[in-house]
mmCIF file of C-alpha atoms in Angstrom:
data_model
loop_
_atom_site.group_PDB
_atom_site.id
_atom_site.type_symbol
_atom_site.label_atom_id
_atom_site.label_comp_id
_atom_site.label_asym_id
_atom_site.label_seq_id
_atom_site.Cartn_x
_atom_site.Cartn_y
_atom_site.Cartn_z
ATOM 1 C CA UNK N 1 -6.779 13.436 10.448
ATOM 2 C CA UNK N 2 -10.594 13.746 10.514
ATOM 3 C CA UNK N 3 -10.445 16.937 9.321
ATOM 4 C CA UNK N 4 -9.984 15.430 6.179
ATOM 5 C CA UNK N 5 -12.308 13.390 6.189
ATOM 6 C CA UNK N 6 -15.146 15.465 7.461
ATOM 7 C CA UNK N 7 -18.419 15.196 5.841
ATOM 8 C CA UNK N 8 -17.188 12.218 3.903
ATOM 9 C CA UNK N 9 -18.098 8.513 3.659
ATOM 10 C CA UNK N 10 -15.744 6.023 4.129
ATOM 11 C CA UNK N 11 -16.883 2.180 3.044
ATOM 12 C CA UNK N 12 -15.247 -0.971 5.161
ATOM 13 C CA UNK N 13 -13.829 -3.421 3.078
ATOM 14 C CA UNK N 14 -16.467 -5.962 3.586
ATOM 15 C CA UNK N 15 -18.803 -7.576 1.653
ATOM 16 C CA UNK N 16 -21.598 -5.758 3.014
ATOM 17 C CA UNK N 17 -19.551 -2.634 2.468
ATOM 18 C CA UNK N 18 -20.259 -0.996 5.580
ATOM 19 C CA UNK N 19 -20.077 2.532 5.475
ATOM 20 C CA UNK N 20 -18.921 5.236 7.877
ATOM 21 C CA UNK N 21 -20.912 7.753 7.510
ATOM 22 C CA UNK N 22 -20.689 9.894 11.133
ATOM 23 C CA UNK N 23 -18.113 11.830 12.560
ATOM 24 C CA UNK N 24 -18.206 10.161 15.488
ATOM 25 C CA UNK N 25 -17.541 6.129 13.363
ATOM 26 C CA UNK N 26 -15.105 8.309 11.185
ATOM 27 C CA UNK N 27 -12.819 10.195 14.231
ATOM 28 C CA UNK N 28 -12.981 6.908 16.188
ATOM 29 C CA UNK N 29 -11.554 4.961 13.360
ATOM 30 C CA UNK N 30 -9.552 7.291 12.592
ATOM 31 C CA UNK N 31 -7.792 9.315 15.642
ATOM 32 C CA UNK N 32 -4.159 8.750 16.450
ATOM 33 C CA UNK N 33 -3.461 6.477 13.957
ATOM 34 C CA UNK N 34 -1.123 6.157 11.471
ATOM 35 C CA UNK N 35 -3.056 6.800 7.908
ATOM 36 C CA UNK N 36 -1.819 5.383 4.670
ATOM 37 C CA UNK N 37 -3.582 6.551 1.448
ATOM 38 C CA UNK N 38 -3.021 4.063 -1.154
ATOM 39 C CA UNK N 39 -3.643 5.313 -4.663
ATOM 40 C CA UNK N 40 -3.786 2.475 -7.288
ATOM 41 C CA UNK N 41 -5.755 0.526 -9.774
ATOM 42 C CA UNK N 42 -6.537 -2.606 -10.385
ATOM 43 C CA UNK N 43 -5.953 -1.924 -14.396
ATOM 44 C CA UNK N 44 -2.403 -1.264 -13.596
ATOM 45 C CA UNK N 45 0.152 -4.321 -13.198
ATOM 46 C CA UNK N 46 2.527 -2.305 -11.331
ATOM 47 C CA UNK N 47 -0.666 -1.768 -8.698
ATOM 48 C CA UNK N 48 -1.324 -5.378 -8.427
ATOM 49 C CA UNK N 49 1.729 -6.360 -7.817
ATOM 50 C CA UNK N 50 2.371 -3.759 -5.424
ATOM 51 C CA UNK N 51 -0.564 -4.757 -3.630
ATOM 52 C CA UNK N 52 0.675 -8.463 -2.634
ATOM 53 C CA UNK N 53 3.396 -6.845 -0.667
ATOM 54 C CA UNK N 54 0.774 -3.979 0.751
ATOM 55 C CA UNK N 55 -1.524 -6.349 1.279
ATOM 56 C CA UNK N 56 1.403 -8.560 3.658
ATOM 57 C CA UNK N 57 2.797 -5.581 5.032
ATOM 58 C CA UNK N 58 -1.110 -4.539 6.590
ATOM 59 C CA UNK N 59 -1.620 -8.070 7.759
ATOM 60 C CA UNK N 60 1.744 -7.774 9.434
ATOM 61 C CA UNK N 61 1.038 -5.191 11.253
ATOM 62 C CA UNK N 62 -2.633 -5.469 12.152
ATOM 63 C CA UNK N 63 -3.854 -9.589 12.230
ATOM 64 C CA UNK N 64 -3.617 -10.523 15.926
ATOM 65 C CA UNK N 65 -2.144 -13.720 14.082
ATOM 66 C CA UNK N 66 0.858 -11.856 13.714
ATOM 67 C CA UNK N 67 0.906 -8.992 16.911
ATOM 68 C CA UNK N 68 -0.003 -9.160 20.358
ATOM 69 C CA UNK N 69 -1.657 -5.468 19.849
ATOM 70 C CA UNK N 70 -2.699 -4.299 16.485
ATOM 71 C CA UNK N 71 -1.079 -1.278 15.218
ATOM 72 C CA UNK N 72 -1.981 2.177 14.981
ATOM 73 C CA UNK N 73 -2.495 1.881 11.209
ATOM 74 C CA UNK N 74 -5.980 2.696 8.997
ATOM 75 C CA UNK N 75 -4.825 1.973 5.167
ATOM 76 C CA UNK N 76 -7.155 4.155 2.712
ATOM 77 C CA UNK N 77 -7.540 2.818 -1.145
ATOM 78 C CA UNK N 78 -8.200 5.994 -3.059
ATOM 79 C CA UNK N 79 -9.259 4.021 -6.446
ATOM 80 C CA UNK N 80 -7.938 5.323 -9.833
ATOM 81 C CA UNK N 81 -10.142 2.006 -11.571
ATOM 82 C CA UNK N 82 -12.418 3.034 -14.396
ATOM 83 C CA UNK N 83 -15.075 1.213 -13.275
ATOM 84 C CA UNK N 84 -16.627 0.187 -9.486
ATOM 85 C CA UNK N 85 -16.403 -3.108 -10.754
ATOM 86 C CA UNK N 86 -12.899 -3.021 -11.432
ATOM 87 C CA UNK N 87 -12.904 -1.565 -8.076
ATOM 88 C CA UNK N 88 -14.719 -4.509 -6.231
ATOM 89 C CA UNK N 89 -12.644 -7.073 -7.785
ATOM 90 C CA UNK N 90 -9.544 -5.580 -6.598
ATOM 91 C CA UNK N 91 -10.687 -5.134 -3.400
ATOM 92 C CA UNK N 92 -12.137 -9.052 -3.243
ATOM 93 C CA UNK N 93 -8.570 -10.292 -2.367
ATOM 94 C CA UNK N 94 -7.375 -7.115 0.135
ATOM 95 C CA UNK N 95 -7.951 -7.250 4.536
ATOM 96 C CA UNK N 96 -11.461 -6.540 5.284
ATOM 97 C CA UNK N 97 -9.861 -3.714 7.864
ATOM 98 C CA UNK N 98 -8.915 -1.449 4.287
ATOM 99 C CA UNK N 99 -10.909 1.123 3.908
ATOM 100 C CA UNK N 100 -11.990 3.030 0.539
ATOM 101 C CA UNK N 101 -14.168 5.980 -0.614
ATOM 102 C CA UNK N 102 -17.257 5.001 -2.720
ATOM 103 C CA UNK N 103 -16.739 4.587 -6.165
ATOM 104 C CA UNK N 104 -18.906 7.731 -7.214
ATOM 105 C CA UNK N 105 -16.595 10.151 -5.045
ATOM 106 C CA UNK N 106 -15.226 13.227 -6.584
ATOM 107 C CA UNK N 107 -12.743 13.445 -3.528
ATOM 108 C CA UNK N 108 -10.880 11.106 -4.870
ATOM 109 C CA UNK N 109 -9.456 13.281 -7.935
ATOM 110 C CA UNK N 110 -8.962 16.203 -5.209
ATOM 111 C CA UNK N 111 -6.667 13.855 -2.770
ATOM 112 C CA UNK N 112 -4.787 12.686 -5.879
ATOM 113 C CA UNK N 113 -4.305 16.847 -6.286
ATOM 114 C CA UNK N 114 -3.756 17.398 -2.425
ATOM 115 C CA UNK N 115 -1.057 14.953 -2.629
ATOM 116 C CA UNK N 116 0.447 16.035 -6.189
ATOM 117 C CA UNK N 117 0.071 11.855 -6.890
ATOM 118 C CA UNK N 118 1.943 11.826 -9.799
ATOM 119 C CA UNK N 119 2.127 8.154 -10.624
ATOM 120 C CA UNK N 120 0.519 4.925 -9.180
ATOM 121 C CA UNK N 121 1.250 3.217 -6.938
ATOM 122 C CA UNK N 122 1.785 5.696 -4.503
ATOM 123 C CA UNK N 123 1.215 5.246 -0.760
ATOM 124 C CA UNK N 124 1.037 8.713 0.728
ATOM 125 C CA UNK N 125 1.873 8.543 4.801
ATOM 126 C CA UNK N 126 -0.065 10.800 7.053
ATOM 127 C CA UNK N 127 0.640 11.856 10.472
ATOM 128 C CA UNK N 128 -3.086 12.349 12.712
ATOM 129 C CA UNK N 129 -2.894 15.771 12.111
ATOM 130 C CA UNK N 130 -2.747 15.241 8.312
ATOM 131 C CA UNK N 131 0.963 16.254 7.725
ATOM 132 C CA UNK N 132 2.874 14.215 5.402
ATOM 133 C CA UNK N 133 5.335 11.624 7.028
ATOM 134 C CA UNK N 134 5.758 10.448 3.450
ATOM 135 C CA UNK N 135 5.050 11.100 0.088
ATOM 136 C CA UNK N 136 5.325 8.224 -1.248
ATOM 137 C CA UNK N 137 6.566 5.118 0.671
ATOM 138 C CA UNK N 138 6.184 2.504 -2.077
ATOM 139 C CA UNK N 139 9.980 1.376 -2.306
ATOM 140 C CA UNK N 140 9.787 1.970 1.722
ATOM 141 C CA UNK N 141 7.505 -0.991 2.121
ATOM 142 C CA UNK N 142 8.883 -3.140 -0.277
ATOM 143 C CA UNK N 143 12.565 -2.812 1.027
ATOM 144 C CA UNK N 144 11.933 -2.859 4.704
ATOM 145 C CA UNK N 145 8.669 -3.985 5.067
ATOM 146 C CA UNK N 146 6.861 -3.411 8.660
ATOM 147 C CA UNK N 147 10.021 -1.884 10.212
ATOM 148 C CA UNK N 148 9.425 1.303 8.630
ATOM 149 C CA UNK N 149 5.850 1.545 10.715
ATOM 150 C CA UNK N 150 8.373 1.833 13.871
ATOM 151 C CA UNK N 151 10.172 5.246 11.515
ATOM 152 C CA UNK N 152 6.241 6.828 10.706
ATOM 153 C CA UNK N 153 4.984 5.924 14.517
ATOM 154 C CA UNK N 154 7.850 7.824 15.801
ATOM 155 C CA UNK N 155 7.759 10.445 13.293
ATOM 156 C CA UNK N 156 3.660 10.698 13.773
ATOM 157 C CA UNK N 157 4.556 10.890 17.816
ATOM 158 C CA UNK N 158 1.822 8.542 18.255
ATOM 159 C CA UNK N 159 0.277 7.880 21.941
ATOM 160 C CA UNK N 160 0.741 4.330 22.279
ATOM 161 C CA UNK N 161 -2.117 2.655 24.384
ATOM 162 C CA UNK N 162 -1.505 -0.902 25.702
ATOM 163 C CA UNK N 163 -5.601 -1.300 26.702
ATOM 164 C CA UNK N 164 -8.606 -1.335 24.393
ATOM 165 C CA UNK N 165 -10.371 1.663 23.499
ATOM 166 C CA UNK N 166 -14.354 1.812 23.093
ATOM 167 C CA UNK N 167 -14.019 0.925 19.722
ATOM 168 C CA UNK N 168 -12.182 -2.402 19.658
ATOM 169 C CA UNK N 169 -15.730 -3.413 21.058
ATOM 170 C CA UNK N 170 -18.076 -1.339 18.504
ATOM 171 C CA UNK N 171 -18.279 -4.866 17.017
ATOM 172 C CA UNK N 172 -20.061 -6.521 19.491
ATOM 173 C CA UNK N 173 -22.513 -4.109 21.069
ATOM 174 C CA UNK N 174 -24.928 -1.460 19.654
ATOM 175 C CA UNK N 175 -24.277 1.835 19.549
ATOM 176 C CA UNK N 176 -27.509 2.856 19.951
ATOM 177 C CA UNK N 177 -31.058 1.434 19.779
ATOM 178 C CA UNK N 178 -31.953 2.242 16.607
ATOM 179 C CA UNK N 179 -28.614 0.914 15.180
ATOM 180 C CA UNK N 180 -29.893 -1.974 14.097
ATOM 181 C CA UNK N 181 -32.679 -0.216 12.267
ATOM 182 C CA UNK N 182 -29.858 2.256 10.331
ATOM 183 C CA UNK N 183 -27.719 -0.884 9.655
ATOM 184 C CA UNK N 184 -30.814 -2.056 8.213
ATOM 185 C CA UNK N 185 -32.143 0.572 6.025
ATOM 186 C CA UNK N 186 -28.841 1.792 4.159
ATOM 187 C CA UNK N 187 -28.151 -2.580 3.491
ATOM 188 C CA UNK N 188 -32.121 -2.229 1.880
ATOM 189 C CA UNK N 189 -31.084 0.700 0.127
ATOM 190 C CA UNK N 190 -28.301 -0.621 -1.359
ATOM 191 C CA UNK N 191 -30.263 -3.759 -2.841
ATOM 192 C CA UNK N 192 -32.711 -1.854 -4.457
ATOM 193 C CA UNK N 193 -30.071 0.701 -6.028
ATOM 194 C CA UNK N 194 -27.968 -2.540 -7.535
ATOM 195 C CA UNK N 195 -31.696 -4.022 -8.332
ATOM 196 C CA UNK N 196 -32.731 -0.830 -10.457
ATOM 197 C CA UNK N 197 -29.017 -0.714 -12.349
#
């Protein structure tokens, strides 16, 4: 699944809109998990409404609220919006755990092309090694809901783990002494790129 996303920067869903920018953030959120690559937009009513029941069926499988173990899921938006703003109010009401590409990204357009997307919403299912469980598992999710994660986790041949892994704690400690100082510098950045728009 990294392979894919080598060289590219993924941004958390948060409202500091963390990014991952090293292979080592992007393969650890990444590895032997389930990927779903959600490609919508917020101008489209279809999306929206699609993205209530997306929106459930993540929660479902990934709030602690819900499971004893979160599951081996990672959902990717790939944004179709015509604007980042668009963009950013969509995303205002989705899990913090989504991630998306930045706005900016010409990748997008070349995933939409990978995939042959064809319409929107379209929810493309990828196993770790980037094979296609499913094309597009829109009316998947909205019939059955989390069940079908059990079909795509066999399918993917996951390695279910029943103990934490190094990065269910990259939360709470550093991962290095100058993290901080990174964290730091690209938030800075950031401001004074919004300041000078």
């Amino acid at each position: 699944m990294v392979d894919l996303f080598v060289g590219k920067v993924l941004v958390k869903n948060n409202k500091d809109r963390d990014e991952l920018d090293t292979e080592r953030e992007v393969l650890l959120r990444l590895q032997n998990r389930v990927v779903l690559l959600f490609f919508g937009s917020g101008d489209c009513p279809r999306c929206r409404e699609f993205a209530l029941t997306l929106k459930e069926f993540f929660v479902r499988l990934t709030d602690e609220f819900y499971v004893e173990r979160a599951a081996q899921l990672v959902l990717l938006y790939v944004s179709l919006d015509q604007s980042e703003k668009r963009q950013s109010k969509f995303l205002k009401d989705m899990p913090k755990r989504w991630l998306t590409l930045p706005f900016e990204d010409p990748y997008k357009k070349e995933l939409a092309l990978m995939f042959e997307v064809a319409e929107i919403p379209t929810v493309v299912v990828l196993r770790p090694d980037c094979t296609v469980i499913s094309p597009n598992a829109v009316d998947e999710i909205s019939r059955l809901g989390p069940d079908c994660f059990k079909n795509w986790q066999e399918a993917a041949e996951l390695i279910d783990r029943s103990f934490m892994m190094n990065e269910d704690f990259d939360d709470m400690r550093m991962r290095s002494a100058t993290d901080p100082l990174r964290r730091l510098k690209y938030k800075l950045e950031k401001k004074k790129k919004k300041e000078e728009e």
